[in-house]
Structures are given as C-alpha cells and as structure tokens.
Short mmCIF file of C-alpha atoms in Angstrom, two decimals:
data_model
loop_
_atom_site.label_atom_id
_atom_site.label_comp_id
_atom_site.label_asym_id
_atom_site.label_seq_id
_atom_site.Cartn_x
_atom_site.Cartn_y
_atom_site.Cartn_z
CA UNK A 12 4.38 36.61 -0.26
CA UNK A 13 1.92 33.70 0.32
CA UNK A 14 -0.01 32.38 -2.40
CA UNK A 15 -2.19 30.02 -3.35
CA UNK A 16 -3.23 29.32 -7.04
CA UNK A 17 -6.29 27.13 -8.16
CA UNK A 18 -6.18 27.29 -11.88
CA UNK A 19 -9.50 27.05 -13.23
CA UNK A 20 -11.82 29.32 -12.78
CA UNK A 21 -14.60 27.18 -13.98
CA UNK A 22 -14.97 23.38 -14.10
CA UNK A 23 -17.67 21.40 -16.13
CA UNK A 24 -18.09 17.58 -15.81
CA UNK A 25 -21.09 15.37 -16.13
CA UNK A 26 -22.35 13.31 -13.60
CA UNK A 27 -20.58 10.41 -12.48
CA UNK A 28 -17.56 11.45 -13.92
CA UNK A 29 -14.19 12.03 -11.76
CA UNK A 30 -13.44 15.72 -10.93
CA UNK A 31 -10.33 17.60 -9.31
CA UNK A 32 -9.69 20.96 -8.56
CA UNK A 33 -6.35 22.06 -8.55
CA UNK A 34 -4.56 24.09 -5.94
CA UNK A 35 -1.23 24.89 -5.70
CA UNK A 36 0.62 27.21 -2.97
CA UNK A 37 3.70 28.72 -2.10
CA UNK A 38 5.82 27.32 -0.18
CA UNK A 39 6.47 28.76 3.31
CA UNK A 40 6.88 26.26 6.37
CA UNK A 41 4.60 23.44 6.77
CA UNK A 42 1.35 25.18 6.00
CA UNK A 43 -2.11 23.61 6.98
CA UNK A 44 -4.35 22.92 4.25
CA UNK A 45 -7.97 23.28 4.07
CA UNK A 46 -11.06 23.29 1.36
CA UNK A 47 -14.02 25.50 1.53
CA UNK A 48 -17.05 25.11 0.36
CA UNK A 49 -19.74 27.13 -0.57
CA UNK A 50 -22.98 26.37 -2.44
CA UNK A 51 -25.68 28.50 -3.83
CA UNK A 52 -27.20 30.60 -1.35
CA UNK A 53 -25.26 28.86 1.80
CA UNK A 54 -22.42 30.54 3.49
CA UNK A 55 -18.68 29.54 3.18
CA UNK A 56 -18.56 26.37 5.03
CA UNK A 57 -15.37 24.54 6.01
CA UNK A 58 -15.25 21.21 3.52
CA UNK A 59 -11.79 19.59 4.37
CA UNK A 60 -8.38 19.85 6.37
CA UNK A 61 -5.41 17.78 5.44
CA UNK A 62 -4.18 17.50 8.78
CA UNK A 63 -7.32 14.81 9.60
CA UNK A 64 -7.21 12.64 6.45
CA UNK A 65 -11.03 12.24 5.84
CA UNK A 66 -13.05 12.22 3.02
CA UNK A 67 -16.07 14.26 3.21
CA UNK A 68 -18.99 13.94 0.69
CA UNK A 69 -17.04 11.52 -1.15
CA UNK A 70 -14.06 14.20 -1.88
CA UNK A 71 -10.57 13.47 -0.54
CA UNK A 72 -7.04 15.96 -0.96
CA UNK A 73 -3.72 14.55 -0.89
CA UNK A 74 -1.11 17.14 0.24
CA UNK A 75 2.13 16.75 -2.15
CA UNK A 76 4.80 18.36 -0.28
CA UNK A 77 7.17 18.83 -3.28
CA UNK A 78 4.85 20.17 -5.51
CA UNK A 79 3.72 22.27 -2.85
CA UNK A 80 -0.42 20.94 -4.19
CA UNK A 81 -3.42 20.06 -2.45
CA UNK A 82 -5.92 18.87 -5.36
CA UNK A 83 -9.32 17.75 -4.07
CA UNK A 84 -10.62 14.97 -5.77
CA UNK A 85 -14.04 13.08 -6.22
CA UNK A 86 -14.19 9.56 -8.70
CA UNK A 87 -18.05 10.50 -9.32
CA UNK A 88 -19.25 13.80 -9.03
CA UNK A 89 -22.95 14.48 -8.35
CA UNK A 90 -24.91 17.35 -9.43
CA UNK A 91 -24.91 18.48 -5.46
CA UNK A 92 -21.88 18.96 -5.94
CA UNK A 93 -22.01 22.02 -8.03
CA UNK A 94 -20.36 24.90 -5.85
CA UNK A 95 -17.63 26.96 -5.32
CA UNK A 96 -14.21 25.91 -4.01
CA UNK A 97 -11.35 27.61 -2.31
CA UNK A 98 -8.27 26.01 -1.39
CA UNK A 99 -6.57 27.97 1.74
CA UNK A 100 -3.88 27.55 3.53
CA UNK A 101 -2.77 28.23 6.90
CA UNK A 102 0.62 29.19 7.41
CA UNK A 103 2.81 29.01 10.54
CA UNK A 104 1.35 30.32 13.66
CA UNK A 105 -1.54 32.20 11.78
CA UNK A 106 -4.29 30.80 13.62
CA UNK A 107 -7.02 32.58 11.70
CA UNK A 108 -5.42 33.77 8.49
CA UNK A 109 -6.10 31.56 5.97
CA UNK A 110 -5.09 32.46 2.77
CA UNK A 111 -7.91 31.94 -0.05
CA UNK A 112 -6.84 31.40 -3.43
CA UNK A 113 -9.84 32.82 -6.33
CA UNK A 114 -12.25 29.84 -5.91
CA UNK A 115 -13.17 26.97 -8.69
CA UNK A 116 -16.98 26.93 -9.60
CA UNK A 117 -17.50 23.50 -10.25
CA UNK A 118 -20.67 22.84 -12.13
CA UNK A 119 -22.26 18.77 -12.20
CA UNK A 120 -24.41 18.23 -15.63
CA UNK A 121 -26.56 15.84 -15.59
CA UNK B 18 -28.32 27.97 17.04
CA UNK B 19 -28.08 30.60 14.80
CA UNK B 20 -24.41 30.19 13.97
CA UNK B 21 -22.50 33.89 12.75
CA UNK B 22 -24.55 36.73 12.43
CA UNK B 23 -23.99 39.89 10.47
CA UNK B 24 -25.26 43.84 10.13
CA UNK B 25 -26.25 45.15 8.11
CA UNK B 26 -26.89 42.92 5.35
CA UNK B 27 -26.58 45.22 2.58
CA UNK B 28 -25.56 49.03 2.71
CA UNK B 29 -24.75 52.03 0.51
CA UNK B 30 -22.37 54.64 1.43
CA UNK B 31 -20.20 57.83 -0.23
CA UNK B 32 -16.43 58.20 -0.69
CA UNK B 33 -15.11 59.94 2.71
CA UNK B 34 -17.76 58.22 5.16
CA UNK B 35 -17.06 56.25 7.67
CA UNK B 36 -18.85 52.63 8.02
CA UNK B 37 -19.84 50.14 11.10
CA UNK B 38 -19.91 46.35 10.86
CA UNK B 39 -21.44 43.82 13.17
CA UNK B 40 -20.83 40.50 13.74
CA UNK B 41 -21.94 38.04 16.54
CA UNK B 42 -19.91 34.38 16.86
CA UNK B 43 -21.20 31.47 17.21
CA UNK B 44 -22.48 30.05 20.29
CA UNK B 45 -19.39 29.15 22.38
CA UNK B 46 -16.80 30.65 20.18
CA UNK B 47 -14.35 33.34 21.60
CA UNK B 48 -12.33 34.36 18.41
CA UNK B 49 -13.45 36.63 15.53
CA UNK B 50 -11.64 37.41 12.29
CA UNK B 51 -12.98 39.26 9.38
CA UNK B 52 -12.45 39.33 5.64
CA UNK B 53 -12.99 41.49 2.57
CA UNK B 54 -14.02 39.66 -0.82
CA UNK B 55 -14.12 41.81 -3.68
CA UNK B 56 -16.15 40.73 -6.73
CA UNK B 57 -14.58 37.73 -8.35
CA UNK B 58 -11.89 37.13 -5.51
CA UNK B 59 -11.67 34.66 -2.95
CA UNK B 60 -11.68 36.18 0.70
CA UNK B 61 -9.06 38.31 2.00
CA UNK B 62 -8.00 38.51 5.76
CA UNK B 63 -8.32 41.54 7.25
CA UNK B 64 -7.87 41.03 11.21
CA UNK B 65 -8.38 38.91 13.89
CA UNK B 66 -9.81 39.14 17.31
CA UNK B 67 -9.06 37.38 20.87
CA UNK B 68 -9.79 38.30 24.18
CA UNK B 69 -10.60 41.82 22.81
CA UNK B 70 -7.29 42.24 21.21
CA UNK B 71 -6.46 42.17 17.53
CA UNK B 72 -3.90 39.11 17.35
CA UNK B 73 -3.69 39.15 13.71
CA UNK B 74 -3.30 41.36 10.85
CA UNK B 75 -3.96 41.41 7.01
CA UNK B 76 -2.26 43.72 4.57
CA UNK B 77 -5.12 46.61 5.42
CA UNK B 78 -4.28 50.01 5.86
CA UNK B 79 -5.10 51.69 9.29
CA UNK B 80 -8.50 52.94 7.94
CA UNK B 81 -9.56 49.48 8.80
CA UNK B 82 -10.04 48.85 12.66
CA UNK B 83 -12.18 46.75 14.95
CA UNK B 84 -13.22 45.96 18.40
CA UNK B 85 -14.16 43.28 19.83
CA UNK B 86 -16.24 42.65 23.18
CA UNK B 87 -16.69 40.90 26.33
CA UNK B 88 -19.35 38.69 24.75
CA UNK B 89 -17.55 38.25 22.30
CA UNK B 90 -19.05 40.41 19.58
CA UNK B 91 -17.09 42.22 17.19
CA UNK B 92 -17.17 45.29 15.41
CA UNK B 93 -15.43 46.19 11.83
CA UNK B 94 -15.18 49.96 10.99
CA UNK B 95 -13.50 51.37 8.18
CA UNK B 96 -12.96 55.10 7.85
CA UNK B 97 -12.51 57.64 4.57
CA UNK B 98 -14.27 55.07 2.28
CA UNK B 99 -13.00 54.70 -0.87
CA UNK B 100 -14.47 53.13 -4.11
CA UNK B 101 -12.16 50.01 -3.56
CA UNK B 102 -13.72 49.53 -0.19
CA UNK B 103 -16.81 48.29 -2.26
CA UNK B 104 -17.10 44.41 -1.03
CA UNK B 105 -18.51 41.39 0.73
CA UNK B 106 -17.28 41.97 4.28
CA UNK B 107 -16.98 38.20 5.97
CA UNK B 108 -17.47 37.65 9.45
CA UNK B 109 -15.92 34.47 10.80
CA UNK B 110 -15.81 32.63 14.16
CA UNK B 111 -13.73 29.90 15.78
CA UNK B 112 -13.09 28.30 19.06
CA UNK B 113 -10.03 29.67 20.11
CA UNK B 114 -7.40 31.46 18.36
CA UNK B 115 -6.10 28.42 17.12
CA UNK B 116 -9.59 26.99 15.89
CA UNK B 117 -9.13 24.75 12.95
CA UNK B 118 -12.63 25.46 11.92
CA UNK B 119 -13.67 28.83 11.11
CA UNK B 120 -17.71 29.18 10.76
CA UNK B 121 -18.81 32.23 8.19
CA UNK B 122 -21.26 34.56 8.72
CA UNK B 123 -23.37 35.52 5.40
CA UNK B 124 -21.50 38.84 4.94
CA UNK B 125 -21.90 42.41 4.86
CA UNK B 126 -22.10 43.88 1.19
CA UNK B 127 -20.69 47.32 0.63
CA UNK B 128 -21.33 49.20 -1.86
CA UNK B 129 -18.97 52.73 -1.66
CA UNK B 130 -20.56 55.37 -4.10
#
C-alpha cells in the first residue's frame, strides 16, 4: 500500500529560526511530490511540487530518492508561516490521487 | 472568480440516510475529484471525475458514488450512512485529468448521527 509518513504532528520554532517538516513515503515508481498548505481559515492550497524546483515563500523540498523523503525546509521561519502541512504524493498514472500523509501544524513564536 | 464551491456547508444526518454533495470547479477546469478527511487525518481520495466518467478510485465502498456533468459540476452521494461517514468532504478541481494543481473547495462537513 502507498504511504506517506510526516512524523510530527506538531512543530514549534521561534521566529527566524530554520524549520523542516519531515515526510517520508513508500516507495512505488517514481512518484510526484507535492506540499500543501493550509492556513487558518483558508482552504487547502497547493504550496510546492518537486517536479518544478522552486522555492515558494522562502520554503524549498529536496526529493531524496533513496530515502524515499521529501522534507520541506525554510532557514527563517516567520510567524505567517504558522499552518498546516501535508506532504502527498502522486503515484504513477494517478492523475488526481494524491496521497496525503496526517499533516504537520507548524506553529512560528515570536 | 470564485474558485471551488461547495453545498452544503455544514449538515446533520441519521445512520441509514442517504446524503447529496455539491461541488462546482473552478472557472476553466474540467476534472473533479473528491476526498473524505476525518478528524485529525489528512485527506483521503475518494474518486475522480472526467468527461462525466469516474477515472479514478479510492478504497471506498460502493455506498460512495458520484456524477459529474456537462458543465462540469459534480455531485458526491453516499448511501446507508454510517457513523464513520462523519467528515470533511473535499471538493477539488484541476485542469485536466492530469492537472498538477488541484484547487480545494472549503468542504462539506458531515456530521452522521
């Protein structure tokens, strides 16, 4: 069966500090990788995809094939930032499947 | 635009009823695909629409069905509710099947009494 797994539930950090979330998935093909987003009262937005490289909001992932992970990271996390994060990948020919691991609630201090 | 749009909102039903969702795409998205999020859990995937056909399916049983229609629109109905059903039902839309970007709708709580 495909999994993902992202670790920690919850995730403190002060401001400025570096954060990273933690997902890892099973391994199944070349799955696509994405990170979604969503922060009080806002719908479940699309945040990243590995397949285009990009950082948005200052976060990047790096996709490690052999230990099937796809940790976002962020060098200095802003109080914005505080949200929920699911790592979900797409596997094969799934088009709209994504499969969401239990979310990360981040939380920025100032 | 107004993006994905769901109804109801909010809803209450008993064990053994049956239950109608809504959802309308995104302007200029084709696709639909819907998931159930149950109270601490990330999204699951229930089923996905295309050109009126469901492409895609989750690990749902067949009490779980949908529709989808010429503009687009979709429908999610689940029959003989049971207490489980009770959850955020996610409406979500992309361009194409293959859209890399799916756009969520606010969701549909259910609450199965």
């Amino acid at each position: 069966a495909q999994r993902v797994t992202q670790p920690e539930k919850l995730l403190s950090v002060f401001k400025g500090a570096p954060v990273e979330l933690k997902c890892n998935y099973s391994y199944s093909g070349s799955p696509e990788l994405f990170w979604y987003v969503q922060y009080s009262r806002q719908r479940l937005q699309l945040l990243l995809r590995h397949i285009s490289r990009e950082s948005i909001k200052g976060f990047t992932a790096d996709l490690n094939k052999g230990e099937t992970s796809f940790h976002l990271k962020k060098p200095f996390a802003q109080e914005e930032d505080s949200a929920m994060y699911y790592c979900a990948p797409r596997y094969g020919t799934s088009y709209g499947k994504l499969t969401f691991g239990q979310g990360t609630i981040l939380t920025v201090h100032p | 635009d107004a993006g994905v749009t769901q109804s109801p909102t909010h809803l209450i039903k008993t064990r053994g009823q049956q239950v109608t969702l809504r959802c309308s795409p995104k302007s200029g998205h084709d696709t639909v695909s819907w998931y159930q999020q149950a109270l601490g859990q990330g999204p699951q995937f229930i089923f996905q629409y295309y050109e009126e056909e469901e492409r895609q399916r989750g690990n749902f049983p067949d009490r779980f069905s949908g529709h989808q229609f010429p503009n687009y629109s979709s429908e999610l109905n689940v029959n003989a509710l049971l207490l489980g059903d009770s959850a955020l039902y996610l409406c979500a839309s992309s361009r194409g099947q293959g859209g890399r970007e799916l756009f969520f709708g606010e969701g549909s709580r259910l609450t199965v009494l």
